[in-house]
Amino acid sequence: MHQLEISDLITAVEPRSGRRLPVRRAQVIQQLRESGDERAARIVAQLPTDQDGVLDPHAVDRLLISVHTELQRLSEELRVGERLVHLLGPLFTAIRSTGAHPGPYRLVDIGCGLGYLVRRLAATHALGADVELVGVDLDAALVGEAERLARAEGLDCRFVHGNAFDMPEAATVYVSTGVLHHFRGPALAEFFQAQAASPALAFCHFDIAATRLAPVGAWVFHRARMRHPLGRHDGVVSARRAHSDETLLRAAAAPGVRPLLYEPRGSVNPFCTTLRPVIGVRPHLEAPLRLALGRAARRLVGPEHLAEVSA
């Protein structure tokens, strides 16, 4: 049976409005036991509730902020920010080079959490002054903490509580880290289709590479770095739920988008691979992107070449 991440179950919101919904602890425990995960059920059983058995939202918020703070440290150690800039820099260069899309531009981080990537991009000015940086998340507590951190750091970026695809301002580029594996079944293709149907010119989504060693590496890394049992549990489960390269390219092949993988599974050392991105660009941007990447463009693989790279 498919394992579930605790963090996906202990909060619930309306997808469009982001309005928080009550979550009963007993129902979460039952879901986890039905999935065969007794350890996760024991972790949830320790979380406080009110007299009606509803999980205390304030306690849940504190826990998730704590876990996301540790995830931010992991992102720093894995140099996720630098890896994102390695692709986003050339991507925005490609967009500017065509002359068909004058700025300013808008980058939207879907499921931004504490906004680590948006805040890092704002602090380093890595993408240029003509790129507005926006983080969006359905979790109001995480967005509130991201906004507080940005203000404390004096950064030029903003954070929005809600659905990234319902914003009144169109995104130029959508990004995310560690979000894709949360979408299962048809929802994964729908996620990409929503971006293809928008005015956005491209997307770049980093997620866990589905290698045989990923769960083992996740267990070692999260055991050493995460203090709360929830963070340790979800870190390993997320690696087990990672989508294959083939699944991602198939889902990302939405109308009007050219799907590409950077550093596909068969072209890298499985001992060193943690996260890898799936990229989508409007077809007229592929050649400028390859030109802007230079020699690194050899790492870009489309669906037609994936089989020979993975062989």
mmCIF file of C-alpha atoms in Angstrom:
data_model
loop_
_atom_site.group_PDB
_atom_site.id
_atom_site.type_symbol
_atom_site.label_atom_id
_atom_site.label_comp_id
_atom_site.label_asym_id
_atom_site.label_seq_id
_atom_site.Cartn_x
_atom_site.Cartn_y
_atom_site.Cartn_z
ATOM 1 C CA MET A 1 0.000 0.000 0.000
ATOM 2 C CA HIS A 2 1.111 3.579 -0.636
ATOM 3 C CA GLN A 3 2.546 5.314 2.399
ATOM 4 C CA LEU A 4 1.179 8.682 3.394
ATOM 5 C CA GLU A 5 2.965 11.769 4.676
ATOM 6 C CA ILE A 6 1.751 12.921 8.060
ATOM 7 C CA SER A 7 2.037 16.599 7.133
ATOM 8 C CA ASP A 8 -0.459 16.056 4.307
ATOM 9 C CA LEU A 9 -3.041 14.704 6.738
ATOM 10 C CA ILE A 10 -2.876 16.895 9.840
ATOM 11 C CA THR A 11 -3.964 20.049 8.028
ATOM 12 C CA ALA A 12 -6.823 20.541 5.598
ATOM 13 C CA VAL A 13 -7.885 23.583 3.596
ATOM 14 C CA GLU A 14 -10.353 24.389 0.861
ATOM 15 C CA PRO A 15 -8.282 24.235 -2.345
ATOM 16 C CA ARG A 16 -9.532 27.523 -3.747
ATOM 17 C CA SER A 17 -10.017 29.781 -0.754
ATOM 18 C CA GLY A 18 -7.369 28.292 1.511
ATOM 19 C CA ARG A 19 -9.864 28.341 4.396
ATOM 20 C CA ARG A 20 -8.747 25.997 7.146
ATOM 21 C CA LEU A 21 -10.869 22.964 7.944
ATOM 22 C CA PRO A 22 -10.952 20.975 11.201
ATOM 23 C CA VAL A 23 -9.038 17.681 11.244
ATOM 24 C CA ARG A 24 -9.963 14.876 13.643
ATOM 25 C CA ARG A 25 -6.991 13.031 15.061
ATOM 26 C CA ALA A 26 -8.798 9.678 15.116
ATOM 27 C CA GLN A 27 -9.501 9.885 11.390
ATOM 28 C CA VAL A 28 -5.857 10.598 10.599
ATOM 29 C CA ILE A 29 -4.744 7.685 12.759
ATOM 30 C CA GLN A 30 -7.235 5.415 10.987
ATOM 31 C CA GLN A 31 -5.939 6.490 7.552
ATOM 32 C CA LEU A 32 -2.374 5.769 8.558
ATOM 33 C CA ARG A 33 -3.217 2.378 10.033
ATOM 34 C CA GLU A 34 -5.182 1.427 6.936
ATOM 35 C CA SER A 35 -2.086 2.265 4.892
ATOM 36 C CA GLY A 36 -0.072 -0.085 7.115
ATOM 37 C CA ASP A 37 1.945 2.650 8.824
ATOM 38 C CA GLU A 38 1.617 2.031 12.547
ATOM 39 C CA ARG A 39 4.672 4.158 13.352
ATOM 40 C CA ALA A 40 3.094 7.216 11.756
ATOM 41 C CA ALA A 41 -0.148 6.512 13.613
ATOM 42 C CA ARG A 42 1.765 6.566 16.905
ATOM 43 C CA ILE A 43 3.354 9.916 16.009
ATOM 44 C CA VAL A 44 -0.055 11.481 15.306
ATOM 45 C CA ALA A 45 -1.490 9.982 18.503
ATOM 46 C CA GLN A 46 0.889 12.238 20.457
ATOM 47 C CA LEU A 47 -0.472 15.450 18.916
ATOM 48 C CA PRO A 48 -2.847 17.492 21.119
ATOM 49 C CA THR A 49 -6.557 17.861 20.411
ATOM 50 C CA ASP A 50 -9.524 19.752 21.793
ATOM 51 C CA GLN A 51 -12.327 18.050 23.701
ATOM 52 C CA ASP A 52 -13.963 16.969 20.440
ATOM 53 C CA GLY A 53 -10.855 15.206 19.179
ATOM 54 C CA VAL A 54 -9.955 17.894 16.633
ATOM 55 C CA LEU A 55 -6.230 18.511 16.269
ATOM 56 C CA ASP A 56 -5.125 21.744 17.917
ATOM 57 C CA PRO A 57 -4.428 24.031 14.914
ATOM 58 C CA HIS A 58 -1.956 26.189 16.860
ATOM 59 C CA ALA A 59 0.067 23.159 17.930
ATOM 60 C CA VAL A 60 0.029 21.840 14.364
ATOM 61 C CA ASP A 61 1.191 25.225 13.049
ATOM 62 C CA ARG A 62 4.078 25.365 15.522
ATOM 63 C CA LEU A 63 5.124 21.847 14.599
ATOM 64 C CA LEU A 64 5.029 22.475 10.851
ATOM 65 C CA ILE A 65 6.952 25.740 11.162
ATOM 66 C CA SER A 66 9.588 23.881 13.178
ATOM 67 C CA VAL A 67 9.825 21.079 10.611
ATOM 68 C CA HIS A 68 9.989 23.532 7.702
ATOM 69 C CA THR A 69 12.744 25.440 9.474
ATOM 70 C CA GLU A 70 14.779 22.243 9.505
ATOM 71 C CA LEU A 71 13.886 21.628 5.856
ATOM 72 C CA GLN A 72 15.265 25.069 5.072
ATOM 73 C CA ARG A 73 18.582 23.998 6.572
ATOM 74 C CA LEU A 74 18.539 20.879 4.407
ATOM 75 C CA SER A 75 17.912 23.038 1.334
ATOM 76 C CA GLU A 76 20.962 25.092 2.234
ATOM 77 C CA GLU A 77 23.122 21.998 2.675
ATOM 78 C CA LEU A 78 21.912 20.542 -0.633
ATOM 79 C CA ARG A 79 22.525 23.922 -2.324
ATOM 80 C CA VAL A 80 19.028 23.896 -3.778
ATOM 81 C CA GLY A 81 19.046 27.666 -4.208
ATOM 82 C CA GLU A 82 22.226 27.578 -6.282
ATOM 83 C CA ARG A 83 20.926 24.729 -8.398
ATOM 84 C CA LEU A 84 17.711 26.600 -9.073
ATOM 85 C CA VAL A 85 19.603 29.724 -10.148
ATOM 86 C CA HIS A 86 21.787 27.551 -12.406
ATOM 87 C CA LEU A 87 18.658 26.912 -14.493
ATOM 88 C CA LEU A 88 16.567 30.009 -13.840
ATOM 89 C CA GLY A 89 19.342 32.400 -14.850
ATOM 90 C CA PRO A 90 19.594 30.940 -18.376
ATOM 91 C CA LEU A 91 15.810 30.561 -18.528
ATOM 92 C CA PHE A 92 15.222 34.273 -17.936
ATOM 93 C CA THR A 93 18.079 35.058 -20.315
ATOM 94 C CA ALA A 94 16.252 33.022 -22.968
ATOM 95 C CA ILE A 95 12.969 34.791 -22.259
ATOM 96 C CA ARG A 96 14.591 38.220 -22.522
ATOM 97 C CA SER A 97 16.528 37.312 -25.678
ATOM 98 C CA THR A 98 13.460 36.680 -27.802
ATOM 99 C CA GLY A 99 12.266 40.253 -27.435
ATOM 100 C CA ALA A 100 8.697 39.002 -27.600
ATOM 101 C CA HIS A 101 8.137 39.181 -23.855
ATOM 102 C CA PRO A 102 9.326 42.483 -22.392
ATOM 103 C CA GLY A 103 9.563 42.666 -18.609
ATOM 104 C CA PRO A 104 8.919 43.025 -15.846
ATOM 105 C CA TYR A 105 8.611 39.317 -15.139
ATOM 106 C CA ARG A 106 7.088 37.403 -12.268
ATOM 107 C CA LEU A 107 8.417 34.211 -10.656
ATOM 108 C CA VAL A 108 5.885 32.310 -8.528
ATOM 109 C CA ASP A 109 7.034 29.633 -6.071
ATOM 110 C CA ILE A 110 4.191 27.109 -5.616
ATOM 111 C CA GLY A 111 3.964 25.602 -2.129
ATOM 112 C CA CYS A 112 6.666 27.972 -0.915
ATOM 113 C CA GLY A 113 6.515 26.956 2.760
ATOM 114 C CA LEU A 114 8.739 29.361 4.698
ATOM 115 C CA GLY A 115 9.796 30.942 1.425
ATOM 116 C CA TYR A 116 13.436 29.920 1.596
ATOM 117 C CA LEU A 117 13.976 29.966 -2.172
ATOM 118 C CA VAL A 118 12.137 33.233 -2.771
ATOM 119 C CA ARG A 119 13.983 34.888 0.103
ATOM 120 C CA ARG A 120 17.327 33.578 -1.143
ATOM 121 C CA LEU A 121 16.661 34.854 -4.648
ATOM 122 C CA ALA A 122 15.692 38.224 -3.192
ATOM 123 C CA ALA A 123 18.783 38.378 -0.985
ATOM 124 C CA THR A 124 21.194 37.517 -3.814
ATOM 125 C CA HIS A 125 19.444 39.484 -6.607
ATOM 126 C CA ALA A 126 20.369 36.496 -8.752
ATOM 127 C CA LEU A 127 17.649 36.922 -11.387
ATOM 128 C CA GLY A 128 17.782 40.671 -11.903
ATOM 129 C CA ALA A 129 15.737 43.679 -10.858
ATOM 130 C CA ASP A 130 13.089 43.023 -13.523
ATOM 131 C CA VAL A 131 11.901 39.778 -11.866
ATOM 132 C CA GLU A 132 9.248 40.060 -9.149
ATOM 133 C CA LEU A 133 9.498 37.251 -6.575
ATOM 134 C CA VAL A 134 6.293 35.778 -5.139
ATOM 135 C CA GLY A 135 5.779 32.785 -2.850
ATOM 136 C CA VAL A 136 2.360 31.134 -2.595
ATOM 137 C CA ASP A 137 1.139 28.484 -0.177
ATOM 138 C CA LEU A 138 -2.203 27.151 1.053
ATOM 139 C CA ASP A 139 -0.879 27.040 4.630
ATOM 140 C CA ALA A 140 -1.552 30.431 6.218
ATOM 141 C CA ALA A 141 0.837 29.849 9.131
ATOM 142 C CA LEU A 142 3.778 29.086 6.843
ATOM 143 C CA VAL A 143 3.012 32.077 4.626
ATOM 144 C CA GLY A 144 2.774 34.319 7.687
ATOM 145 C CA GLU A 145 6.151 33.134 8.941
ATOM 146 C CA ALA A 146 7.693 33.557 5.470
ATOM 147 C CA GLU A 147 6.412 37.139 5.357
ATOM 148 C CA ARG A 148 7.775 37.826 8.845
ATOM 149 C CA LEU A 149 11.207 36.491 7.894
ATOM 150 C CA ALA A 150 11.277 38.531 4.680
ATOM 151 C CA ARG A 151 10.448 41.717 6.576
ATOM 152 C CA ALA A 152 13.088 40.978 9.220
ATOM 153 C CA GLU A 153 15.656 40.412 6.473
ATOM 154 C CA GLY A 154 14.606 43.536 4.554
ATOM 155 C CA LEU A 155 13.924 41.607 1.353
ATOM 156 C CA ASP A 156 12.049 42.725 -1.743
ATOM 157 C CA CYS A 157 9.632 39.826 -2.205
ATOM 158 C CA ARG A 158 6.121 38.948 -1.134
ATOM 159 C CA PHE A 159 4.096 35.966 -0.002
ATOM 160 C CA VAL A 160 0.474 35.105 -0.706
ATOM 161 C CA HIS A 161 -1.876 32.747 1.110
ATOM 162 C CA GLY A 162 -3.947 30.903 -1.464
ATOM 163 C CA ASN A 163 -3.885 28.960 -4.703
ATOM 164 C CA ALA A 164 -1.045 29.878 -7.067
ATOM 165 C CA PHE A 165 -3.307 29.461 -10.095
ATOM 166 C CA ASP A 166 -5.982 31.826 -8.780
ATOM 167 C CA MET A 167 -3.764 34.877 -8.464
ATOM 168 C CA PRO A 168 -4.931 37.951 -10.396
ATOM 169 C CA GLU A 169 -1.409 38.575 -11.744
ATOM 170 C CA ALA A 170 -0.058 36.080 -14.263
ATOM 171 C CA ALA A 171 3.211 34.297 -13.547
ATOM 172 C CA THR A 172 6.017 34.314 -16.093
ATOM 173 C CA VAL A 173 7.705 31.262 -14.563
ATOM 174 C CA TYR A 174 6.402 28.799 -11.983
ATOM 175 C CA VAL A 175 8.826 26.978 -9.696
ATOM 176 C CA SER A 176 8.612 24.572 -6.760
ATOM 177 C CA THR A 177 10.790 22.276 -4.662
ATOM 178 C CA GLY A 178 9.595 19.049 -3.084
ATOM 179 C CA VAL A 179 6.004 19.517 -4.264
ATOM 180 C CA LEU A 180 5.526 17.149 -7.198
ATOM 181 C CA HIS A 181 5.467 13.906 -5.213
ATOM 182 C CA HIS A 182 2.447 15.184 -3.268
ATOM 183 C CA PHE A 183 0.362 14.948 -6.450
ATOM 184 C CA ARG A 184 -0.846 11.427 -7.148
ATOM 185 C CA GLY A 185 -2.605 9.894 -10.120
ATOM 186 C CA PRO A 186 -4.443 12.309 -12.448
ATOM 187 C CA ALA A 187 -3.681 15.225 -10.110
ATOM 188 C CA LEU A 188 -0.065 15.307 -11.328
ATOM 189 C CA ALA A 189 -1.055 15.887 -14.961
ATOM 190 C CA GLU A 190 -3.685 18.420 -13.851
ATOM 191 C CA PHE A 191 -0.970 20.345 -12.008
ATOM 192 C CA PHE A 192 1.040 20.731 -15.215
ATOM 193 C CA GLN A 193 -2.047 21.385 -17.334
ATOM 194 C CA ALA A 194 -2.974 24.328 -15.115
ATOM 195 C CA GLN A 195 0.401 25.898 -15.858
ATOM 196 C CA ALA A 196 0.153 25.164 -19.571
ATOM 197 C CA ALA A 197 -3.277 26.827 -19.664
ATOM 198 C CA SER A 198 -1.940 29.944 -17.942
ATOM 199 C CA PRO A 199 0.009 32.782 -19.624
ATOM 200 C CA ALA A 200 3.216 31.459 -18.028
ATOM 201 C CA LEU A 201 6.156 30.916 -20.369
ATOM 202 C CA ALA A 202 7.895 28.180 -18.386
ATOM 203 C CA PHE A 203 8.097 26.114 -15.226
ATOM 204 C CA CYS A 204 10.943 24.505 -13.290
ATOM 205 C CA HIS A 205 10.035 22.034 -10.550
ATOM 206 C CA PHE A 206 12.636 20.298 -8.396
ATOM 207 C CA ASP A 207 11.696 17.057 -6.677
ATOM 208 C CA ILE A 208 13.331 13.953 -5.284
ATOM 209 C CA ALA A 209 15.043 11.755 -7.865
ATOM 210 C CA ALA A 210 13.415 8.322 -7.898
ATOM 211 C CA THR A 211 16.538 6.213 -7.557
ATOM 212 C CA ARG A 212 16.818 2.908 -5.711
ATOM 213 C CA LEU A 213 19.074 4.567 -3.166
ATOM 214 C CA ALA A 214 16.798 7.549 -2.509
ATOM 215 C CA PRO A 215 14.880 6.045 0.463
ATOM 216 C CA VAL A 216 18.129 4.865 2.093
ATOM 217 C CA GLY A 217 19.756 8.249 1.612
ATOM 218 C CA ALA A 218 16.658 10.009 2.911
ATOM 219 C CA TRP A 219 16.636 7.818 6.029
ATOM 220 C CA VAL A 220 20.292 8.566 6.799
ATOM 221 C CA PHE A 221 20.034 12.267 6.046
ATOM 222 C CA HIS A 222 16.779 12.922 7.898
ATOM 223 C CA ARG A 223 17.832 10.787 10.843
ATOM 224 C CA ALA A 224 20.928 12.940 11.206
ATOM 225 C CA ARG A 225 19.316 16.321 10.543
ATOM 226 C CA MET A 226 15.640 16.239 11.618
ATOM 227 C CA ARG A 227 14.771 16.357 15.302
ATOM 228 C CA HIS A 228 11.026 15.699 15.285
ATOM 229 C CA PRO A 229 9.751 12.196 14.409
ATOM 230 C CA LEU A 230 7.280 13.717 11.923
ATOM 231 C CA GLY A 231 10.084 15.271 9.892
ATOM 232 C CA ARG A 232 12.068 12.039 9.905
ATOM 233 C CA HIS A 233 9.050 9.992 8.873
ATOM 234 C CA ASP A 234 7.872 12.274 6.076
ATOM 235 C CA GLY A 235 11.369 12.707 4.678
ATOM 236 C CA VAL A 236 11.717 8.984 4.036
ATOM 237 C CA VAL A 237 8.156 8.558 2.766
ATOM 238 C CA SER A 238 8.589 11.437 0.321
ATOM 239 C CA ALA A 239 11.587 9.625 -1.212
ATOM 240 C CA ARG A 240 9.521 6.461 -1.570
ATOM 241 C CA ARG A 241 6.749 8.419 -3.276
ATOM 242 C CA ALA A 242 9.025 10.158 -5.779
ATOM 243 C CA HIS A 243 7.838 9.948 -9.379
ATOM 244 C CA SER A 244 9.955 8.297 -12.026
ATOM 245 C CA ASP A 245 11.490 10.342 -14.829
ATOM 246 C CA GLU A 246 9.089 8.739 -17.275
ATOM 247 C CA THR A 247 6.053 9.629 -15.155
ATOM 248 C CA LEU A 248 7.131 13.256 -14.831
ATOM 249 C CA LEU A 249 7.820 13.754 -18.523
ATOM 250 C CA ARG A 250 4.533 12.122 -19.448
ATOM 251 C CA ALA A 251 2.577 14.293 -17.013
ATOM 252 C CA ALA A 252 4.425 17.471 -18.010
ATOM 253 C CA ALA A 253 3.640 17.005 -21.705
ATOM 254 C CA ALA A 254 0.694 19.383 -21.601
ATOM 255 C CA PRO A 255 -0.503 21.176 -24.755
ATOM 256 C CA GLY A 256 1.752 24.070 -25.711
ATOM 257 C CA VAL A 257 4.643 22.996 -23.466
ATOM 258 C CA ARG A 258 7.922 21.299 -24.337
ATOM 259 C CA PRO A 259 8.792 19.024 -21.346
ATOM 260 C CA LEU A 260 12.453 18.458 -20.473
ATOM 261 C CA LEU A 261 14.382 16.744 -17.699
ATOM 262 C CA TYR A 262 17.687 18.090 -16.455
ATOM 263 C CA GLU A 263 20.128 15.415 -15.299
ATOM 264 C CA PRO A 264 17.821 12.401 -15.836
ATOM 265 C CA ARG A 265 18.324 9.307 -13.734
ATOM 266 C CA GLY A 266 20.478 7.405 -16.215
ATOM 267 C CA SER A 267 23.009 10.192 -16.709
ATOM 268 C CA VAL A 268 24.155 10.839 -13.142
ATOM 269 C CA ASN A 269 25.748 9.072 -10.194
ATOM 270 C CA PRO A 270 22.895 7.578 -8.107
ATOM 271 C CA PHE A 271 24.954 8.063 -4.938
ATOM 272 C CA CYS A 272 25.007 11.843 -5.501
ATOM 273 C CA THR A 273 21.561 12.508 -6.934
ATOM 274 C CA THR A 274 19.017 14.016 -4.516
ATOM 275 C CA LEU A 275 16.783 16.457 -6.347
ATOM 276 C CA ARG A 276 16.400 16.937 -10.071
ATOM 277 C CA PRO A 277 14.164 19.297 -12.037
ATOM 278 C CA VAL A 278 11.525 18.794 -14.663
ATOM 279 C CA ILE A 279 11.315 21.836 -16.910
ATOM 280 C CA GLY A 280 8.622 23.003 -19.280
ATOM 281 C CA VAL A 281 9.025 25.808 -21.802
ATOM 282 C CA ARG A 282 6.940 27.191 -24.607
ATOM 283 C CA PRO A 283 8.370 25.589 -27.762
ATOM 284 C CA HIS A 284 9.895 28.814 -29.094
ATOM 285 C CA LEU A 285 12.030 29.089 -25.937
ATOM 286 C CA GLU A 286 13.791 25.710 -26.122
ATOM 287 C CA ALA A 287 16.519 26.800 -28.548
ATOM 288 C CA PRO A 288 17.283 30.066 -26.669
ATOM 289 C CA LEU A 289 17.378 28.134 -23.396
ATOM 290 C CA ARG A 290 19.866 25.609 -24.774
ATOM 291 C CA LEU A 291 21.977 28.448 -26.096
ATOM 292 C CA ALA A 292 21.934 30.225 -22.726
ATOM 293 C CA LEU A 293 22.881 27.009 -20.894
ATOM 294 C CA GLY A 294 25.913 26.466 -23.084
ATOM 295 C CA ARG A 295 27.638 23.124 -22.512
ATOM 296 C CA ALA A 296 25.207 22.333 -19.688
ATOM 297 C CA ALA A 297 22.464 21.998 -22.318
ATOM 298 C CA ARG A 298 23.720 18.450 -22.887
ATOM 299 C CA ARG A 299 22.033 17.540 -19.611
ATOM 300 C CA LEU A 300 18.589 18.474 -20.980
ATOM 301 C CA VAL A 301 16.636 15.457 -22.175
ATOM 302 C CA GLY A 302 13.229 15.341 -23.844
ATOM 303 C CA PRO A 303 10.805 12.405 -23.900
ATOM 304 C CA GLU A 304 12.182 11.136 -27.212
ATOM 305 C CA HIS A 305 15.680 10.663 -25.764
ATOM 306 C CA LEU A 306 14.868 9.497 -22.248
ATOM 307 C CA ALA A 307 14.863 5.773 -23.059
ATOM 308 C CA GLU A 308 18.402 5.795 -24.477
ATOM 309 C CA VAL A 309 19.750 7.822 -21.522
ATOM 310 C CA SER A 310 18.083 5.519 -18.975
ATOM 311 C CA ALA A 311 19.233 2.332 -20.685
#
